[in-house]
Short mmCIF file of N, CA and C in Angstrom, two decimals:
data_model
loop_
_atom_site.label_atom_id
_atom_site.label_comp_id
_atom_site.label_asym_id
_atom_site.label_seq_id
_atom_site.Cartn_x
_atom_site.Cartn_y
_atom_site.Cartn_z
N MET A 1 1.38 -7.43 20.46
CA MET A 1 0.53 -7.87 18.93
C MET A 1 1.49 -8.03 18.19
N ALA A 2 1.76 -9.03 17.30
CA ALA A 2 2.77 -10.21 16.72
C ALA A 2 2.87 -9.58 15.66
N SER A 3 4.37 -9.47 15.37
CA SER A 3 4.67 -8.42 14.30
C SER A 3 5.69 -9.51 12.80
N ALA A 4 5.02 -9.56 11.80
CA ALA A 4 6.03 -10.48 10.95
C ALA A 4 6.03 -9.54 9.57
N THR A 5 7.59 -9.70 8.90
CA THR A 5 7.96 -8.71 7.99
C THR A 5 7.62 -9.87 6.99
N VAL A 6 7.73 -9.09 5.99
CA VAL A 6 6.91 -9.87 4.85
C VAL A 6 7.79 -9.14 4.13
N SER A 7 9.37 -10.28 3.22
CA SER A 7 9.99 -9.83 1.84
C SER A 7 10.16 -10.12 0.93
N VAL A 8 10.12 -9.49 -0.27
CA VAL A 8 10.49 -10.24 -1.71
C VAL A 8 11.68 -9.38 -2.15
N ALA A 9 12.60 -11.01 -2.90
CA ALA A 9 12.90 -9.49 -4.36
C ALA A 9 11.99 -9.25 -4.87
N THR A 10 12.07 -8.25 -5.98
CA THR A 10 11.23 -8.19 -6.87
C THR A 10 11.45 -8.69 -8.34
N GLU A 11 12.87 -9.41 -8.41
CA GLU A 11 12.78 -10.31 -9.41
C GLU A 11 12.78 -11.62 -9.19
N GLY A 12 11.82 -12.12 -7.91
CA GLY A 12 11.37 -13.33 -7.56
C GLY A 12 9.97 -13.21 -6.98
N VAL A 13 8.92 -13.01 -7.36
CA VAL A 13 7.76 -12.77 -6.75
C VAL A 13 7.36 -14.27 -7.48
N LYS A 14 6.77 -14.36 -6.47
CA LYS A 14 5.41 -15.81 -6.34
C LYS A 14 4.53 -15.39 -7.84
N GLN A 15 3.98 -16.77 -8.15
CA GLN A 15 2.76 -16.41 -9.11
C GLN A 15 1.21 -16.94 -8.22
N LEU A 16 0.74 -15.73 -8.56
CA LEU A 16 -0.29 -15.37 -7.40
C LEU A 16 -1.72 -16.43 -8.07
N SER A 17 -1.54 -16.87 -7.14
CA SER A 17 -2.51 -18.19 -7.27
C SER A 17 -3.68 -18.01 -5.31
N MET A 18 -4.89 -18.11 -6.28
CA MET A 18 -6.18 -17.21 -5.31
C MET A 18 -6.90 -18.59 -5.09
N GLY A 19 -6.58 -19.92 -5.31
CA GLY A 19 -8.18 -20.54 -5.35
C GLY A 19 -8.26 -20.94 -6.42
N SER A 20 -9.34 -22.08 -6.48
CA SER A 20 -10.81 -22.40 -7.33
C SER A 20 -10.98 -21.55 -7.76
N SER A 21 -11.68 -20.80 -9.18
CA SER A 21 -13.04 -20.33 -9.58
C SER A 21 -14.17 -20.47 -8.67
N ALA A 22 -14.04 -21.73 -7.33
CA ALA A 22 -15.42 -21.87 -6.89
C ALA A 22 -15.09 -21.31 -5.43
N ASP A 23 -14.50 -20.86 -5.12
CA ASP A 23 -13.59 -20.03 -3.87
C ASP A 23 -14.06 -18.56 -4.15
N ALA A 24 -13.80 -18.65 -5.00
CA ALA A 24 -13.32 -16.92 -5.65
C ALA A 24 -14.47 -16.23 -5.36
N LYS A 25 -14.29 -14.81 -4.82
CA LYS A 25 -15.60 -14.22 -4.68
C LYS A 25 -15.31 -13.19 -6.43
N PRO A 26 -16.50 -13.15 -6.39
CA PRO A 26 -16.69 -12.43 -7.82
C PRO A 26 -16.11 -11.12 -8.36
N ALA A 27 -15.61 -10.97 -8.84
CA ALA A 27 -14.54 -9.70 -9.95
C ALA A 27 -15.86 -8.18 -9.39
N VAL A 28 -14.90 -8.46 -8.46
CA VAL A 28 -15.40 -6.31 -8.98
C VAL A 28 -15.96 -5.77 -9.89
N THR A 29 -17.54 -4.93 -9.31
CA THR A 29 -18.38 -4.50 -10.58
C THR A 29 -18.72 -2.94 -10.70
N ALA A 30 -18.10 -2.47 -9.26
CA ALA A 30 -18.08 -1.51 -9.12
C ALA A 30 -17.59 -0.70 -10.60
N ASN A 31 -17.52 0.58 -10.22
CA ASN A 31 -17.24 1.63 -11.72
C ASN A 31 -15.93 2.22 -10.16
N ILE A 32 -14.45 1.45 -10.83
CA ILE A 32 -13.91 1.86 -9.61
C ILE A 32 -12.30 1.86 -10.96
N VAL A 33 -10.97 2.82 -10.51
CA VAL A 33 -9.94 3.03 -10.38
C VAL A 33 -8.63 2.66 -9.83
N THR A 34 -7.96 2.87 -10.11
CA THR A 34 -6.66 2.54 -9.76
C THR A 34 -5.82 3.94 -9.71
N ARG A 35 -5.18 4.45 -9.02
CA ARG A 35 -4.55 5.97 -9.31
C ARG A 35 -4.06 6.15 -8.14
N GLU A 36 -2.55 7.20 -8.44
CA GLU A 36 -1.82 8.04 -7.25
C GLU A 36 -2.65 8.81 -6.54
N LEU A 37 -2.69 8.76 -5.28
CA LEU A 37 -3.21 9.78 -4.56
C LEU A 37 -2.99 11.37 -4.71
N GLU A 38 -4.03 11.91 -5.17
CA GLU A 38 -3.99 13.31 -5.32
C GLU A 38 -4.77 14.58 -4.42
N ALA A 39 -4.84 15.16 -3.87
CA ALA A 39 -4.86 16.16 -3.34
C ALA A 39 -5.82 16.61 -2.77
N GLY A 40 -7.41 16.41 -4.02
CA GLY A 40 -8.78 16.26 -3.09
C GLY A 40 -9.23 15.31 -2.96
N ASP A 41 -8.60 13.75 -2.97
CA ASP A 41 -8.97 12.73 -1.93
C ASP A 41 -9.32 12.74 -0.50
N TYR A 42 -9.05 13.83 0.19
CA TYR A 42 -9.18 14.34 1.58
C TYR A 42 -10.97 14.35 2.15
N LYS A 43 -11.01 15.28 0.79
CA LYS A 43 -12.79 14.71 0.46
C LYS A 43 -14.00 14.04 -0.05
N LYS A 44 -12.32 12.88 0.31
CA LYS A 44 -13.05 11.49 -0.99
C LYS A 44 -12.69 10.42 0.42
N GLY A 45 -12.81 10.83 1.53
CA GLY A 45 -12.79 9.53 2.58
C GLY A 45 -11.33 9.21 2.67
N TYR A 46 -10.12 9.93 2.65
CA TYR A 46 -8.26 9.17 2.08
C TYR A 46 -8.06 8.80 3.89
N LEU A 47 -8.93 9.62 4.81
CA LEU A 47 -8.41 9.61 6.16
C LEU A 47 -8.85 8.31 6.96
N GLN A 48 -10.81 8.84 6.90
CA GLN A 48 -11.65 7.64 7.12
C GLN A 48 -10.95 6.74 6.98
N LEU A 49 -10.51 6.26 5.96
CA LEU A 49 -10.04 5.10 5.03
C LEU A 49 -9.28 4.45 6.21
N LEU A 50 -7.97 5.22 5.93
CA LEU A 50 -6.72 5.17 6.84
C LEU A 50 -6.94 4.66 8.27
N SER A 51 -7.90 5.43 9.34
CA SER A 51 -9.06 5.19 10.46
C SER A 51 -8.59 3.87 10.26
N GLN A 52 -9.35 3.20 9.44
CA GLN A 52 -9.69 1.68 9.48
C GLN A 52 -8.27 0.58 9.63
N LEU A 53 -6.83 1.23 8.92
CA LEU A 53 -5.83 0.81 9.65
C LEU A 53 -5.24 1.08 10.92
N THR A 54 -5.22 2.34 11.38
CA THR A 54 -4.50 3.10 12.09
C THR A 54 -5.06 3.93 12.88
N LYS A 55 -4.89 4.93 13.56
CA LYS A 55 -4.82 6.21 14.25
C LYS A 55 -4.28 7.18 13.47
N VAL A 56 -4.90 8.10 13.03
CA VAL A 56 -4.74 9.36 11.87
C VAL A 56 -4.25 10.27 12.99
N GLY A 57 -5.27 11.03 13.38
CA GLY A 57 -5.32 12.27 14.33
C GLY A 57 -6.24 12.96 13.28
N ASP A 58 -6.34 14.23 14.23
CA ASP A 58 -7.50 14.78 13.60
C ASP A 58 -6.91 16.14 13.02
N TYR A 59 -7.00 16.13 12.28
CA TYR A 59 -6.25 17.36 11.05
C TYR A 59 -7.14 17.81 10.52
N ASP A 60 -7.10 19.10 9.53
CA ASP A 60 -7.84 20.16 8.82
C ASP A 60 -6.91 19.34 7.09
N GLU A 61 -7.73 19.70 6.05
CA GLU A 61 -7.70 19.79 4.60
C GLU A 61 -5.80 20.85 4.68
N ALA A 62 -5.67 21.66 5.51
CA ALA A 62 -4.55 22.78 5.00
C ALA A 62 -3.77 21.73 5.32
N THR A 63 -3.94 21.04 6.41
CA THR A 63 -2.43 20.10 6.92
C THR A 63 -2.19 18.68 5.55
N PHE A 64 -3.58 18.35 5.30
CA PHE A 64 -3.94 17.02 4.67
C PHE A 64 -2.86 17.62 3.11
N LYS A 65 -3.08 18.88 2.65
CA LYS A 65 -2.24 19.03 1.32
C LYS A 65 -1.34 19.50 1.43
N ALA A 66 -0.75 20.24 2.47
CA ALA A 66 0.95 20.11 2.63
C ALA A 66 1.68 19.44 3.11
N ARG A 67 1.21 18.06 3.94
CA ARG A 67 2.10 16.88 3.42
C ARG A 67 2.13 16.36 2.15
N PHE A 68 0.39 16.32 1.33
CA PHE A 68 0.83 15.92 0.49
C PHE A 68 1.80 16.51 -1.02
N GLU A 69 1.57 17.86 -0.36
CA GLU A 69 2.15 18.97 -1.04
C GLU A 69 4.07 18.18 -1.04
N GLU A 70 4.48 18.14 0.24
CA GLU A 70 5.91 17.55 0.34
C GLU A 70 6.25 16.35 -0.15
N MET A 71 5.27 15.99 0.07
CA MET A 71 5.61 14.10 -0.62
C MET A 71 5.77 14.23 -1.79
N SER A 72 4.86 14.94 -2.58
CA SER A 72 4.66 14.81 -3.98
C SER A 72 5.71 15.48 -4.88
N LYS A 73 7.22 16.39 -4.03
CA LYS A 73 8.32 17.28 -4.14
C LYS A 73 8.99 15.48 -4.41
N GLN A 74 8.63 14.56 -3.58
CA GLN A 74 9.18 13.29 -3.66
C GLN A 74 9.28 12.08 -4.02
N LYS A 75 9.15 12.17 -5.99
CA LYS A 75 8.33 11.95 -6.72
C LYS A 75 9.04 9.65 -6.55
N ASP A 76 10.26 10.22 -6.76
CA ASP A 76 11.27 9.20 -6.23
C ASP A 76 11.38 7.98 -5.35
N THR A 77 10.64 8.70 -3.83
CA THR A 77 10.69 8.18 -2.63
C THR A 77 9.04 7.77 -2.13
N TYR A 78 8.41 8.34 -2.52
CA TYR A 78 6.81 8.39 -2.33
C TYR A 78 6.34 7.98 -3.21
N LYS A 79 5.02 6.77 -3.33
CA LYS A 79 4.20 6.63 -4.48
C LYS A 79 2.70 6.11 -3.50
N VAL A 80 1.84 6.89 -3.02
CA VAL A 80 0.43 6.86 -2.30
C VAL A 80 -0.72 6.26 -4.01
N VAL A 81 -1.07 4.78 -3.47
CA VAL A 81 -1.79 4.60 -4.73
C VAL A 81 -2.78 4.71 -3.96
N VAL A 82 -3.91 4.44 -4.14
CA VAL A 82 -5.74 4.52 -4.37
C VAL A 82 -6.36 4.13 -5.07
N ILE A 83 -7.51 3.04 -4.27
CA ILE A 83 -8.82 2.54 -5.55
C ILE A 83 -9.67 3.62 -5.58
N GLU A 84 -10.55 4.06 -6.56
CA GLU A 84 -11.52 5.56 -5.86
C GLU A 84 -12.62 5.03 -6.16
N ASP A 85 -13.74 4.49 -5.51
CA ASP A 85 -14.77 4.37 -6.21
C ASP A 85 -15.82 4.88 -6.49
N LEU A 86 -15.85 4.75 -8.08
CA LEU A 86 -16.38 6.58 -8.92
C LEU A 86 -17.62 6.89 -8.70
N ASP A 87 -18.43 5.77 -8.56
CA ASP A 87 -19.74 5.86 -8.42
C ASP A 87 -20.30 6.64 -7.21
N LYS A 88 -18.99 6.30 -5.94
CA LYS A 88 -19.51 6.63 -5.14
C LYS A 88 -18.60 7.84 -4.53
N GLY A 89 -17.34 8.02 -4.99
CA GLY A 89 -16.61 9.44 -5.07
C GLY A 89 -16.03 8.99 -3.99
N ALA A 90 -15.51 7.57 -3.67
CA ALA A 90 -15.05 7.54 -2.15
C ALA A 90 -13.84 6.81 -2.94
N ILE A 91 -12.37 7.51 -2.13
CA ILE A 91 -11.48 6.29 -1.44
C ILE A 91 -11.53 4.75 -1.22
N ILE A 92 -11.61 3.45 -1.67
CA ILE A 92 -11.67 2.77 -0.92
C ILE A 92 -11.03 1.85 -0.55
N ALA A 93 -9.29 2.11 -0.88
CA ALA A 93 -8.09 1.19 -1.20
C ALA A 93 -6.90 2.25 -1.17
N THR A 94 -6.10 1.54 -0.23
CA THR A 94 -4.76 2.28 -0.42
C THR A 94 -3.73 2.10 -0.15
N ALA A 95 -2.30 2.36 -0.83
CA ALA A 95 -1.24 1.31 0.03
C ALA A 95 -0.10 2.17 -0.81
N THR A 96 0.85 2.44 0.85
CA THR A 96 2.46 3.25 0.30
C THR A 96 3.23 3.01 -0.32
N LEU A 97 3.81 2.91 -1.17
CA LEU A 97 5.62 2.64 -0.79
C LEU A 97 6.64 3.53 -0.68
N PHE A 98 7.76 3.73 -0.23
CA PHE A 98 8.11 4.33 0.66
C PHE A 98 9.72 3.36 -0.21
N VAL A 99 10.85 4.94 -0.98
CA VAL A 99 11.70 3.75 -1.69
C VAL A 99 12.95 4.62 -0.86
N GLU A 100 13.80 3.86 -0.17
CA GLU A 100 15.04 3.81 0.91
C GLU A 100 16.12 3.57 -0.46
N LEU A 101 17.13 4.60 -0.42
CA LEU A 101 17.78 4.83 -0.87
C LEU A 101 19.50 3.66 -0.21
N LYS A 102 20.49 3.26 -0.66
CA LYS A 102 21.25 2.31 0.23
C LYS A 102 22.31 2.24 -0.49
N PHE A 103 23.44 2.61 0.82
CA PHE A 103 25.18 2.11 0.17
C PHE A 103 25.45 1.25 -0.33
N ILE A 104 24.77 -0.21 0.37
CA ILE A 104 24.73 -1.95 -0.12
C ILE A 104 24.50 -1.75 -1.63
N ARG A 105 24.84 -3.22 -2.26
CA ARG A 105 24.23 -3.71 -3.41
C ARG A 105 24.68 -2.80 -3.98
N GLY A 106 26.06 -1.98 -4.44
CA GLY A 106 26.72 -1.30 -5.93
C GLY A 106 25.05 0.44 -5.72
N CYS A 107 24.87 1.02 -3.88
CA CYS A 107 24.06 1.54 -3.88
C CYS A 107 22.36 2.06 -4.63
N SER A 108 22.03 0.38 -3.90
CA SER A 108 20.50 0.45 -4.61
C SER A 108 20.05 0.69 -3.80
N LYS A 109 18.43 0.64 -3.88
CA LYS A 109 17.98 1.04 -3.64
C LYS A 109 16.41 -0.49 -2.55
N CYS A 110 15.91 -0.14 -1.67
CA CYS A 110 14.46 -1.04 -1.03
C CYS A 110 13.59 0.02 -1.38
N GLY A 111 12.24 -1.04 -1.43
CA GLY A 111 11.22 -0.77 -1.34
C GLY A 111 11.31 -0.82 0.45
N HIS A 112 9.79 0.17 0.29
CA HIS A 112 8.78 -0.05 2.12
C HIS A 112 7.59 -0.03 1.60
N ILE A 113 6.97 -1.18 1.49
CA ILE A 113 5.35 -1.01 0.78
C ILE A 113 4.64 -0.65 2.17
N GLU A 114 3.84 -0.09 2.71
CA GLU A 114 3.37 0.59 4.04
C GLU A 114 1.36 0.93 4.19
N ASP A 115 1.21 1.44 5.35
CA ASP A 115 -0.34 1.86 4.86
C ASP A 115 -1.19 0.95 4.25
N VAL A 116 -1.49 -0.35 3.52
CA VAL A 116 -2.42 -0.64 3.42
C VAL A 116 -3.41 -1.28 3.93
N VAL A 117 -4.58 -1.09 3.91
CA VAL A 117 -5.69 -0.42 3.83
C VAL A 117 -7.12 -0.61 2.73
N VAL A 118 -7.71 -1.94 3.06
CA VAL A 118 -9.25 -1.80 1.85
C VAL A 118 -10.08 -1.76 3.11
N ASP A 119 -11.30 -0.37 2.20
CA ASP A 119 -12.31 -0.40 3.40
C ASP A 119 -13.04 -1.54 3.82
N SER A 120 -13.81 -1.96 4.69
CA SER A 120 -14.16 -2.73 5.88
C SER A 120 -15.32 -3.65 4.61
N THR A 121 -16.29 -2.51 3.84
CA THR A 121 -17.04 -3.31 2.79
C THR A 121 -16.50 -3.76 1.36
N TYR A 122 -15.54 -3.43 1.14
CA TYR A 122 -15.53 -3.75 -0.23
C TYR A 122 -13.98 -5.15 -0.58
N ARG A 123 -13.55 -5.55 1.06
CA ARG A 123 -12.81 -6.15 1.23
C ARG A 123 -13.22 -8.15 1.05
N GLY A 124 -11.87 -8.58 0.21
CA GLY A 124 -12.17 -10.10 -0.41
C GLY A 124 -12.82 -9.55 -1.74
N LEU A 125 -11.97 -8.35 -2.50
CA LEU A 125 -13.02 -8.11 -4.11
C LEU A 125 -11.29 -8.08 -4.01
N ARG A 126 -9.99 -8.22 -3.75
CA ARG A 126 -8.96 -8.59 -4.32
C ARG A 126 -8.64 -6.56 -4.62
N LEU A 127 -9.36 -6.53 -4.25
CA LEU A 127 -8.90 -4.54 -3.99
C LEU A 127 -7.37 -4.60 -3.44
N GLY A 128 -6.81 -5.07 -2.32
CA GLY A 128 -5.45 -5.30 -1.94
C GLY A 128 -4.27 -6.04 -2.30
N LEU A 129 -4.51 -6.82 -2.95
CA LEU A 129 -3.96 -6.98 -3.85
C LEU A 129 -4.08 -6.78 -5.32
N ARG A 130 -4.40 -5.32 -5.51
CA ARG A 130 -4.37 -4.80 -6.85
C ARG A 130 -3.64 -3.27 -6.91
N VAL A 131 -3.70 -2.81 -4.24
CA VAL A 131 -2.41 -2.19 -4.73
C VAL A 131 -1.48 -2.48 -4.61
N ILE A 132 -1.18 -3.42 -3.81
CA ILE A 132 -0.15 -4.30 -3.60
C ILE A 132 1.23 -4.63 -5.20
N GLU A 133 -0.20 -4.51 -6.48
CA GLU A 133 0.68 -5.03 -7.16
C GLU A 133 0.92 -4.00 -7.76
N ALA A 134 0.31 -2.86 -8.10
CA ALA A 134 1.13 -1.98 -8.50
C ALA A 134 1.83 -0.62 -7.51
N LEU A 135 1.69 -1.77 -5.96
CA LEU A 135 3.07 -0.77 -5.34
C LEU A 135 4.72 -2.15 -6.22
N MET A 136 4.63 -3.59 -5.98
CA MET A 136 5.49 -4.13 -5.97
C MET A 136 6.13 -3.43 -8.11
N ALA A 137 5.00 -3.24 -9.13
CA ALA A 137 5.75 -2.43 -10.37
C ALA A 137 6.38 -0.81 -9.84
N ALA A 138 6.18 -0.88 -9.37
CA ALA A 138 6.47 0.76 -9.15
C ALA A 138 7.85 0.64 -8.32
N ALA A 139 7.78 -0.16 -7.69
CA ALA A 139 9.39 -0.57 -6.59
C ALA A 139 9.94 -1.15 -7.93
N GLU A 140 9.66 -2.12 -8.52
CA GLU A 140 10.29 -2.67 -9.52
C GLU A 140 10.85 -2.05 -10.59
N GLU A 141 9.99 -0.68 -11.52
CA GLU A 141 10.66 -0.05 -11.81
C GLU A 141 11.65 1.52 -11.68
N ALA A 142 11.45 1.76 -10.13
CA ALA A 142 12.25 2.59 -9.22
C ALA A 142 13.33 1.82 -9.16
N GLY A 143 13.98 -0.05 -9.55
CA GLY A 143 15.38 -0.47 -8.83
C GLY A 143 15.03 -0.89 -7.73
N CYS A 144 14.34 -1.26 -7.02
CA CYS A 144 14.26 -1.87 -5.45
C CYS A 144 15.05 -3.43 -6.07
N TYR A 145 16.04 -3.64 -5.41
CA TYR A 145 16.46 -5.06 -5.18
C TYR A 145 15.55 -6.08 -4.53
N LYS A 146 14.33 -5.03 -3.84
CA LYS A 146 13.47 -6.28 -2.65
C LYS A 146 12.94 -5.56 -1.94
N VAL A 147 11.22 -5.66 -1.69
CA VAL A 147 10.47 -4.85 -1.09
C VAL A 147 10.13 -5.45 0.13
N ILE A 148 9.83 -4.48 0.80
CA ILE A 148 9.28 -5.20 2.55
C ILE A 148 8.48 -4.90 3.33
N LEU A 149 7.42 -5.74 3.78
CA LEU A 149 6.47 -4.88 4.48
C LEU A 149 6.31 -5.74 5.15
N ASP A 150 5.66 -4.71 6.34
CA ASP A 150 5.53 -5.33 7.92
C ASP A 150 4.30 -5.59 7.55
N CYS A 151 3.52 -6.38 8.73
CA CYS A 151 2.47 -7.00 8.93
C CYS A 151 2.32 -7.98 10.41
N SER A 152 0.79 -7.36 10.76
CA SER A 152 0.46 -8.37 11.81
C SER A 152 0.00 -9.74 11.62
N GLU A 153 0.22 -10.47 12.34
CA GLU A 153 0.62 -11.97 11.66
C GLU A 153 -0.81 -12.62 11.55
N GLU A 154 -1.69 -11.86 11.66
CA GLU A 154 -3.26 -12.14 11.14
C GLU A 154 -3.33 -11.64 9.29
N ASN A 155 -2.29 -11.34 9.49
CA ASN A 155 -2.67 -11.14 8.05
C ASN A 155 -1.36 -11.47 7.30
N VAL A 156 -0.96 -12.21 7.81
CA VAL A 156 0.50 -13.07 6.35
C VAL A 156 -0.67 -13.92 5.98
N PRO A 157 -1.11 -14.91 6.19
CA PRO A 157 -2.38 -15.81 5.15
C PRO A 157 -1.67 -14.42 3.49
N PHE A 158 -2.87 -13.31 3.80
CA PHE A 158 -2.88 -12.31 3.00
C PHE A 158 -1.70 -11.96 2.05
N TYR A 159 -0.60 -11.80 2.97
CA TYR A 159 0.47 -10.96 1.72
C TYR A 159 1.08 -12.55 0.87
N ASP A 160 0.87 -13.61 1.80
CA ASP A 160 1.54 -14.94 0.66
C ASP A 160 0.93 -14.95 -0.19
N LYS A 161 -0.97 -14.84 -0.31
CA LYS A 161 -1.43 -15.12 -1.36
C LYS A 161 -1.25 -13.96 -2.63
N CYS A 162 -0.40 -12.70 -2.21
CA CYS A 162 -0.12 -11.16 -2.94
C CYS A 162 1.42 -11.82 -3.27
N GLY A 163 2.01 -13.33 -3.43
CA GLY A 163 3.16 -13.29 -3.14
C GLY A 163 3.70 -12.78 -2.33
N LEU A 164 3.68 -12.51 -1.40
CA LEU A 164 5.40 -12.28 -0.28
C LEU A 164 5.68 -13.62 0.29
N THR A 165 6.99 -13.11 0.90
CA THR A 165 7.22 -14.66 1.66
C THR A 165 8.35 -14.27 2.94
N ARG A 166 7.48 -14.78 3.89
CA ARG A 166 8.15 -14.47 5.00
C ARG A 166 9.41 -14.06 5.46
N LYS A 167 9.90 -13.45 6.20
CA LYS A 167 10.89 -13.66 6.05
C LYS A 167 11.96 -12.77 6.99
N GLU A 168 13.29 -13.21 7.94
CA GLU A 168 13.56 -11.61 9.23
C GLU A 168 12.72 -11.21 10.47
N VAL A 169 12.99 -11.00 11.03
CA VAL A 169 12.03 -10.29 13.00
C VAL A 169 12.35 -8.48 12.77
N GLN A 170 10.78 -8.11 12.48
CA GLN A 170 11.33 -6.49 12.80
C GLN A 170 11.59 -6.44 14.55
N MET A 171 11.83 -5.95 14.67
CA MET A 171 12.48 -5.09 16.38
C MET A 171 11.63 -3.88 16.73
N VAL A 172 11.14 -3.18 16.93
CA VAL A 172 10.11 -2.02 17.25
C VAL A 172 10.76 -1.55 18.93
N LYS A 173 10.30 -0.07 19.04
CA LYS A 173 11.16 0.41 20.01
C LYS A 173 9.71 1.50 19.85
#
């Protein structure tokens, strides 16, 4: 599967253009909230949502909570944003920001956005844009000089609409 590295300096984000109002999907009408991940989100379908993106594995709530606590202790490194449909008590979108400490650029920081997924029944409602914007703001607040996001070729048009641009090549083993 082909992959693209999409990155943008936080000070140079393009203006968001989502097309004309004639093409646009209706605004989200559900009772939703964008917030940080909570330990109780295990019971709100967080892992099931992630399974729409990739293999999650089979583990219990105690394992989830242990990882949640481990990441929560590193607030300067990890920020997981979710969108919850309050009427359904379900997590419907998420993304993670990982902040890498660097020796370059005066000991600066680089943000990495990972694990972006919107529940299949909510796609097209700009929830992906909402979690990306929340994490871009968090990266800027953290002092990141750039933000990197790896994605498949098929997702490049979506990330273009989010203000990111194609740059460089990803290598994996």
